[in-house]
PDB file of C-alpha atoms in Angstrom:
ATOM      1  CA  ASP A   1     101.621  93.375  77.761  1.00 69.00           C
ATOM      2  CA  GLN A   2     103.355  95.295  80.515  1.00 82.00           C
ATOM      3  CA  GLN A   3     102.759  98.998  80.124  1.00 92.00           C
ATOM      4  CA  VAL A   4     104.931  99.925  83.106  1.00 95.00           C
ATOM      5  CA  LYS A   5     108.218  98.113  83.546  1.00 95.00           C
ATOM      6  CA  GLN A   6     110.668  98.066  86.395  1.00 96.00           C
ATOM      7  CA  ASN A   7     113.454  95.927  85.037  1.00 92.00           C
ATOM      8  CA  SER A   8     115.506  95.711  88.216  1.00 94.00           C
ATOM      9  CA  PRO A   9     113.829  93.466  90.766  1.00 93.00           C
ATOM     10  CA  SER A  10     116.327  94.497  93.417  1.00 96.00           C
ATOM     11  CA  LEU A  11     118.919  97.140  94.255  1.00 97.00           C
ATOM     12  CA  SER A  12     121.410  97.335  97.082  1.00 97.00           C
ATOM     13  CA  VAL A  13     123.186 100.541  98.125  1.00 98.00           C
ATOM     14  CA  GLN A  14     125.264 101.785 101.033  1.00 97.00           C
ATOM     15  CA  GLU A  15     123.837 104.191 103.557  1.00 97.00           C
ATOM     16  CA  GLY A  16     124.569 107.769 102.550  1.00 97.00           C
ATOM     17  CA  ARG A  17     124.879 106.976  98.853  1.00 97.00           C
ATOM     18  CA  ILE A  18     122.381 107.711  96.108  1.00 98.00           C
ATOM     19  CA  SER A  19     119.705 105.170  95.188  1.00 98.00           C
ATOM     20  CA  ILE A  20     118.393 105.325  91.638  1.00 98.00           C
ATOM     21  CA  LEU A  21     115.291 103.337  90.772  1.00 98.00           C
ATOM     22  CA  ASN A  22     114.230 103.166  87.150  1.00 98.00           C
ATOM     23  CA  CYS A  23     110.927 102.751  85.389  1.00 97.00           C
ATOM     24  CA  ASP A  24     109.983 102.542  81.713  1.00 97.00           C
ATOM     25  CA  TYR A  25     106.553 102.811  80.168  1.00 97.00           C
ATOM     26  CA  THR A  26     105.130 102.072  76.769  1.00 96.00           C
ATOM     27  CA  ASN A  27     101.848 103.991  76.677  1.00 92.00           C
ATOM     28  CA  SER A  28     102.452 107.536  75.463  1.00 92.00           C
ATOM     29  CA  MET A  29      99.001 108.516  76.728  1.00 91.00           C
ATOM     30  CA  PHE A  30     100.122 108.330  80.343  1.00 93.00           C
ATOM     31  CA  ASP A  31     100.288 111.849  81.692  1.00 89.00           C
ATOM     32  CA  TYR A  32     101.091 111.433  85.355  1.00 91.00           C
ATOM     33  CA  PHE A  33     103.396 109.144  87.226  1.00 94.00           C
ATOM     34  CA  LEU A  34     103.765 108.170  90.848  1.00 93.00           C
ATOM     35  CA  TRP A  35     106.098 106.271  93.081  1.00 96.00           C
ATOM     36  CA  TYR A  36     104.827 104.169  95.958  1.00 95.00           C
ATOM     37  CA  LYS A  37     106.817 102.581  98.740  1.00 96.00           C
ATOM     38  CA  LYS A  38     105.816  99.325 100.373  1.00 94.00           C
ATOM     39  CA  TYR A  39     107.044  97.739 103.581  1.00 94.00           C
ATOM     40  CA  PRO A  40     106.313  94.060 104.281  1.00 89.00           C
ATOM     41  CA  ALA A  41     102.776  93.383 105.523  1.00 86.00           C
ATOM     42  CA  GLU A  42     101.727  96.960 104.808  1.00 90.00           C
ATOM     43  CA  GLY A  43      99.936  98.576 101.908  1.00 92.00           C
ATOM     44  CA  PRO A  44     101.850 100.776  99.471  1.00 93.00           C
ATOM     45  CA  THR A  45     102.175 104.405 100.532  1.00 93.00           C
ATOM     46  CA  PHE A  46     102.413 107.340  98.188  1.00 91.00           C
ATOM     47  CA  LEU A  47     105.876 108.834  97.905  1.00 94.00           C
ATOM     48  CA  ILE A  48     106.087 111.355  95.089  1.00 94.00           C
ATOM     49  CA  SER A  49     104.454 112.108  91.757  1.00 92.00           C
ATOM     50  CA  ILE A  50     105.154 113.990  88.567  1.00 93.00           C
ATOM     51  CA  SER A  51     102.973 115.346  85.814  1.00 91.00           C
ATOM     52  CA  SER A  52     103.978 114.917  82.210  1.00 91.00           C
ATOM     53  CA  ILE A  53     104.288 118.686  81.831  1.00 92.00           C
ATOM     54  CA  LYS A  54     107.304 118.620  84.139  1.00 93.00           C
ATOM     55  CA  ASP A  55     110.602 116.824  83.927  1.00 95.00           C
ATOM     56  CA  LYS A  56     111.581 116.973  87.578  1.00 96.00           C
ATOM     57  CA  ASN A  57     109.875 117.030  90.942  1.00 96.00           C
ATOM     58  CA  GLU A  58     111.691 117.171  94.242  1.00 96.00           C
ATOM     59  CA  ASP A  59     110.547 116.479  97.778  1.00 95.00           C
ATOM     60  CA  GLY A  60     113.261 116.400 100.391  1.00 97.00           C
ATOM     61  CA  ARG A  61     115.584 113.482  99.733  1.00 97.00           C
ATOM     62  CA  PHE A  62     113.383 112.213  96.905  1.00 97.00           C
ATOM     63  CA  THR A  63     113.511 113.456  93.323  1.00 98.00           C
ATOM     64  CA  VAL A  64     111.657 112.048  90.364  1.00 97.00           C
ATOM     65  CA  PHE A  65     112.899 112.694  86.838  1.00 97.00           C
ATOM     66  CA  LEU A  66     110.784 112.205  83.737  1.00 97.00           C
ATOM     67  CA  ASN A  67     112.130 111.797  80.206  1.00 96.00           C
ATOM     68  CA  LYS A  68     109.059 111.722  77.987  1.00 95.00           C
ATOM     69  CA  SER A  69     110.924 111.135  74.740  1.00 95.00           C
ATOM     70  CA  ALA A  70     112.518 108.031  76.226  1.00 96.00           C
ATOM     71  CA  LYS A  71     109.357 107.069  78.142  1.00 96.00           C
ATOM     72  CA  HIS A  72     111.509 106.713  81.205  1.00 97.00           C
ATOM     73  CA  LEU A  73     111.344 107.945  84.747  1.00 97.00           C
ATOM     74  CA  SER A  74     113.608 107.506  87.693  1.00 98.00           C
ATOM     75  CA  LEU A  75     113.458 108.029  91.427  1.00 98.00           C
ATOM     76  CA  HIS A  76     116.562 109.334  93.156  1.00 98.00           C
ATOM     77  CA  ILE A  77     116.967 109.022  96.889  1.00 98.00           C
ATOM     78  CA  VAL A  78     119.868 110.914  98.376  1.00 97.00           C
ATOM     79  CA  PRO A  79     121.261 110.334 100.873  1.00 97.00           C
ATOM     80  CA  SER A  80     119.876 106.814 101.237  1.00 98.00           C
ATOM     81  CA  GLN A  81     118.988 105.635 104.734  1.00 97.00           C
ATOM     82  CA  PRO A  82     118.405 102.116 106.099  1.00 97.00           C
ATOM     83  CA  GLY A  83     114.756 103.057 106.704  1.00 96.00           C
ATOM     84  CA  ASP A  84     114.369 103.503 102.946  1.00 97.00           C
ATOM     85  CA  SER A  85     114.681  99.750 102.533  1.00 97.00           C
ATOM     86  CA  ALA A  86     111.378  98.708 100.955  1.00 97.00           C
ATOM     87  CA  VAL A  87     109.796  97.748  97.658  1.00 96.00           C
ATOM     88  CA  TYR A  88     109.256 100.721  95.360  1.00 97.00           C
ATOM     89  CA  PHE A  89     106.487 100.654  92.790  1.00 96.00           C
ATOM     90  CA  CYS A  90     106.298 102.923  89.786  1.00 96.00           C
ATOM     91  CA  ALA A  91     102.754 103.721  88.623  1.00 94.00           C
ATOM     92  CA  ALA A  92     101.290 105.618  85.703  1.00 93.00           C
ATOM     93  CA  GLY A  93      97.926 107.142  85.004  1.00 90.00           C
ATOM     94  CA  GLN A  94      96.081 108.805  82.193  1.00 87.00           C
ATOM     95  CA  GLY A  95      93.890 111.855  82.504  1.00 76.00           C
ATOM     96  CA  GLY A  96      90.264 110.800  82.360  1.00 65.00           C
ATOM     97  CA  SER A  97      91.052 107.329  83.619  1.00 70.00           C
ATOM     98  CA  GLU A  98      90.992 106.669  87.330  1.00 76.00           C
ATOM     99  CA  LYS A  99      93.070 103.513  87.147  1.00 85.00           C
ATOM    100  CA  LEU A 100      96.763 103.407  87.840  1.00 89.00           C
ATOM    101  CA  VAL A 101      99.014 100.892  86.107  1.00 91.00           C
ATOM    102  CA  PHE A 102     101.778  99.590  88.327  1.00 93.00           C
ATOM    103  CA  GLY A 103     105.171  98.072  87.656  1.00 94.00           C
ATOM    104  CA  LYS A 104     106.371  94.917  89.387  1.00 93.00           C
ATOM    105  CA  GLY A 105     108.419  96.822  91.909  1.00 94.00           C
ATOM    106  CA  THR A 106     112.070  97.097  92.860  1.00 96.00           C
ATOM    107  CA  LYS A 107     113.251  95.939  96.252  1.00 96.00           C
ATOM    108  CA  LEU A 108     115.709  98.463  97.660  1.00 98.00           C
ATOM    109  CA  THR A 109     118.074  97.474 100.433  1.00 98.00           C
ATOM    110  CA  VAL A 110     120.108 100.211 102.088  1.00 98.00           C
ATOM    111  CA  ASN A 111     122.981  98.739 104.057  1.00 96.00           C
ATOM    112  CA  PRO A 112     124.249 100.531 107.178  1.00 93.00           C
TER     113      PRO A 112
ATOM    114  CA  GLY B   1      88.860 105.443 110.818  1.00 53.00           C
ATOM    115  CA  ALA B   2      92.045 107.178 109.879  1.00 73.00           C
ATOM    116  CA  GLY B   3      93.056 104.734 107.171  1.00 90.00           C
ATOM    117  CA  VAL B   4      91.761 102.065 104.828  1.00 95.00           C
ATOM    118  CA  SER B   5      90.925  98.945 106.785  1.00 96.00           C
ATOM    119  CA  GLN B   6      90.886  95.474 105.275  1.00 97.00           C
ATOM    120  CA  SER B   7      89.761  92.212 106.791  1.00 97.00           C
ATOM    121  CA  PRO B   8      90.779  89.545 107.263  1.00 97.00           C
ATOM    122  CA  SER B   9      94.498  90.224 107.103  1.00 95.00           C
ATOM    123  CA  ASN B  10      95.144  86.593 106.251  1.00 96.00           C
ATOM    124  CA  LYS B  11      92.864  83.944 104.819  1.00 97.00           C
ATOM    125  CA  VAL B  12      93.640  80.328 104.050  1.00 97.00           C
ATOM    126  CA  THR B  13      90.931  78.495 102.164  1.00 97.00           C
ATOM    127  CA  GLU B  14      90.493  75.210 100.424  1.00 97.00           C
ATOM    128  CA  LYS B  15      90.301  75.080  96.670  1.00 97.00           C
ATOM    129  CA  GLY B  16      86.718  75.307  95.515  1.00 97.00           C
ATOM    130  CA  LYS B  17      85.458  77.309  98.490  1.00 98.00           C
ATOM    131  CA  ASP B  18      84.093  80.844  98.265  1.00 98.00           C
ATOM    132  CA  VAL B  19      85.773  83.739 100.079  1.00 98.00           C
ATOM    133  CA  GLU B  20      84.765  87.287 100.927  1.00 98.00           C
ATOM    134  CA  LEU B  21      87.263  90.056 101.482  1.00 98.00           C
ATOM    135  CA  ARG B  22      86.210  93.305 103.104  1.00 97.00           C
ATOM    136  CA  CYS B  23      87.392  96.864 102.685  1.00 97.00           C
ATOM    137  CA  ASP B  24      86.473  99.885 104.803  1.00 96.00           C
ATOM    138  CA  PRO B  25      87.649 102.981 102.939  1.00 94.00           C
ATOM    139  CA  ILE B  26      88.500 106.340 104.436  1.00 92.00           C
ATOM    140  CA  SER B  27      85.335 108.212 105.268  1.00 89.00           C
ATOM    141  CA  GLY B  28      84.438 110.658 102.529  1.00 86.00           C
ATOM    142  CA  HIS B  29      86.605 109.061  99.870  1.00 88.00           C
ATOM    143  CA  THR B  30      84.413 108.653  96.833  1.00 86.00           C
ATOM    144  CA  ALA B  31      86.599 106.282  94.844  1.00 90.00           C
ATOM    145  CA  LEU B  32      87.472 102.731  95.870  1.00 94.00           C
ATOM    146  CA  TYR B  33      89.784 100.301  94.088  1.00 95.00           C
ATOM    147  CA  TRP B  34      90.696  96.661  94.378  1.00 97.00           C
ATOM    148  CA  TYR B  35      94.113  95.489  93.202  1.00 96.00           C
ATOM    149  CA  ARG B  36      95.927  92.261  93.749  1.00 96.00           C
ATOM    150  CA  GLN B  37      99.583  91.371  93.888  1.00 93.00           C
ATOM    151  CA  SER B  38     100.558  87.859  92.995  1.00 91.00           C
ATOM    152  CA  LEU B  39     103.996  86.541  93.872  1.00 85.00           C
ATOM    153  CA  GLY B  40     106.643  88.348  91.835  1.00 79.00           C
ATOM    154  CA  GLN B  41     104.105  90.508  90.066  1.00 83.00           C
ATOM    155  CA  GLY B  42     103.083  94.128  90.205  1.00 84.00           C
ATOM    156  CA  LEU B  43      99.765  95.421  91.399  1.00 91.00           C
ATOM    157  CA  GLU B  44      97.054  94.195  89.064  1.00 92.00           C
ATOM    158  CA  PHE B  45      93.910  96.309  88.775  1.00 93.00           C
ATOM    159  CA  LEU B  46      90.684  94.422  89.471  1.00 96.00           C
ATOM    160  CA  ILE B  47      87.759  96.812  89.895  1.00 96.00           C
ATOM    161  CA  TYR B  48      87.004 100.467  90.595  1.00 93.00           C
ATOM    162  CA  PHE B  49      83.994 102.174  92.175  1.00 93.00           C
ATOM    163  CA  GLN B  50      83.333 105.902  91.864  1.00 89.00           C
ATOM    164  CA  GLY B  51      80.348 107.358  93.652  1.00 84.00           C
ATOM    165  CA  ASN B  52      77.068 106.113  92.235  1.00 83.00           C
ATOM    166  CA  SER B  53      78.492 105.337  88.802  1.00 87.00           C
ATOM    167  CA  ALA B  54      78.596 101.817  87.427  1.00 89.00           C
ATOM    168  CA  PRO B  55      81.832 100.162  88.566  1.00 92.00           C
ATOM    169  CA  ASP B  56      84.702  99.563  86.163  1.00 92.00           C
ATOM    170  CA  LYS B  57      85.041  95.782  86.262  1.00 94.00           C
ATOM    171  CA  SER B  58      87.487  95.526  83.393  1.00 92.00           C
ATOM    172  CA  GLY B  59      90.248  94.021  85.532  1.00 93.00           C
ATOM    173  CA  LEU B  60      88.324  91.129  87.030  1.00 96.00           C
ATOM    174  CA  PRO B  61      90.114  87.994  85.791  1.00 95.00           C
ATOM    175  CA  SER B  62      87.054  85.753  85.568  1.00 95.00           C
ATOM    176  CA  ASP B  63      83.350  85.595  86.364  1.00 96.00           C
ATOM    177  CA  ARG B  64      84.248  83.916  89.652  1.00 97.00           C
ATOM    178  CA  PHE B  65      85.237  87.370  90.881  1.00 98.00           C
ATOM    179  CA  SER B  66      82.684  89.983  91.893  1.00 97.00           C
ATOM    180  CA  ALA B  67      82.604  93.021  94.099  1.00 96.00           C
ATOM    181  CA  GLU B  68      80.063  95.361  95.505  1.00 95.00           C
ATOM    182  CA  ARG B  69      80.128  98.600  97.408  1.00 94.00           C
ATOM    183  CA  THR B  70      77.218  99.224  99.714  1.00 84.00           C
ATOM    184  CA  GLY B  71      76.056 102.721 100.537  1.00 80.00           C
ATOM    185  CA  GLY B  72      79.082 104.225  98.878  1.00 76.00           C
ATOM    186  CA  SER B  73      81.299 102.998 101.677  1.00 89.00           C
ATOM    187  CA  VAL B  74      82.260  99.415 102.570  1.00 94.00           C
ATOM    188  CA  SER B  75      83.199  97.103  99.725  1.00 96.00           C
ATOM    189  CA  THR B  76      83.278  93.321  99.552  1.00 97.00           C
ATOM    190  CA  LEU B  77      85.283  91.352  97.005  1.00 98.00           C
ATOM    191  CA  THR B  78      83.937  87.840  96.529  1.00 98.00           C
ATOM    192  CA  ILE B  79      85.822  85.012  94.890  1.00 98.00           C
ATOM    193  CA  GLN B  80      83.745  81.944  94.141  1.00 98.00           C
ATOM    194  CA  ARG B  81      85.142  78.437  93.736  1.00 98.00           C
ATOM    195  CA  THR B  82      88.651  79.578  94.573  1.00 98.00           C
ATOM    196  CA  GLN B  83      91.586  78.230  92.605  1.00 97.00           C
ATOM    197  CA  GLN B  84      95.251  78.064  93.574  1.00 96.00           C
ATOM    198  CA  GLU B  85      96.102  80.818  91.096  1.00 95.00           C
ATOM    199  CA  ASP B  86      93.860  83.141  93.115  1.00 97.00           C
ATOM    200  CA  SER B  87      96.465  83.117  95.885  1.00 97.00           C
ATOM    201  CA  ALA B  88      97.716  86.690  96.208  1.00 96.00           C
ATOM    202  CA  VAL B  89      97.626  89.777  98.373  1.00 96.00           C
ATOM    203  CA  TYR B  90      94.405  91.649  97.685  1.00 97.00           C
ATOM    204  CA  LEU B  91      94.773  95.379  98.219  1.00 97.00           C
ATOM    205  CA  CYS B  92      92.026  97.923  98.570  1.00 97.00           C
ATOM    206  CA  ALA B  93      92.595 101.642  98.090  1.00 95.00           C
ATOM    207  CA  SER B  94      90.434 104.709  98.348  1.00 92.00           C
ATOM    208  CA  ARG B  95      90.963 108.257  97.203  1.00 87.00           C
ATOM    209  CA  LEU B  96      89.505 111.681  96.854  1.00 77.00           C
ATOM    210  CA  ILE B  97      89.429 112.929  93.287  1.00 68.00           C
ATOM    211  CA  ASN B  98      92.763 114.426  92.221  1.00 65.00           C
ATOM    212  CA  TYR B  99      94.550 112.944  95.202  1.00 67.00           C
ATOM    213  CA  GLY B 100      96.649 109.834  95.423  1.00 77.00           C
ATOM    214  CA  TYR B 101      95.484 106.432  96.496  1.00 87.00           C
ATOM    215  CA  THR B 102      95.544 105.411 100.141  1.00 91.00           C
ATOM    216  CA  PHE B 103      96.002 101.677 100.386  1.00 94.00           C
ATOM    217  CA  GLY B 104      94.970  99.291 103.101  1.00 96.00           C
ATOM    218  CA  SER B 105      97.373  96.660 104.415  1.00 95.00           C
ATOM    219  CA  GLY B 106      95.844  94.003 102.246  1.00 96.00           C
ATOM    220  CA  THR B 107      94.422  90.525 102.676  1.00 97.00           C
ATOM    221  CA  ARG B 108      96.827  87.681 102.016  1.00 96.00           C
ATOM    222  CA  LEU B 109      94.772  84.902 100.442  1.00 97.00           C
ATOM    223  CA  THR B 110      96.202  81.407 100.254  1.00 97.00           C
ATOM    224  CA  VAL B 111      94.265  78.723  98.410  1.00 97.00           C
ATOM    225  CA  VAL B 112      95.387  75.213  99.327  1.00 96.00           C
TER     226      VAL B 112
END
């Protein structure tokens, strides 16, 4: 039973355009969400997070949107750069639990 | 060190052999996690250590898997009688409470 789902295994966008990565979750008890970025042969690195009390969090070119009623979050990258090419993992956590639940990841390719 | 260090980076072992994977967390980080990523899958939680508390072993897939954390620092994940389905990238992460995970680069385990 996948509690965090990233239904698009891959996404390809042109440099300068917007990248939108989507994530759905099933557990309504999750109260914080994170995005991690992973380059080949490296561990995932933290990108941006959002608490369930907010519906948007922005950090430079990266914005995460949360729609609690739809149990959906998305990561927007604008403008996209070739260096953004990586696998992006959505993760969710629940207050009082130290474990994060991860999606399967979406491989983003930004073409020059 | 500045980051989470894992060794070895790659390990090829014969089916039925035992393997030990090592993780050196960031100094001062009280929490340590093991996850694994099988081909085409997300990050699967294995085990979590927090300070002197009993570890959360709920993610260990079988009794062939065990882990320990000595002195609240270095952790070793042991897989006994390895099987081909154990082939994956094993990721270690550490964190300070209320901060995000910092992952190591992982150990790529191949069971032949």
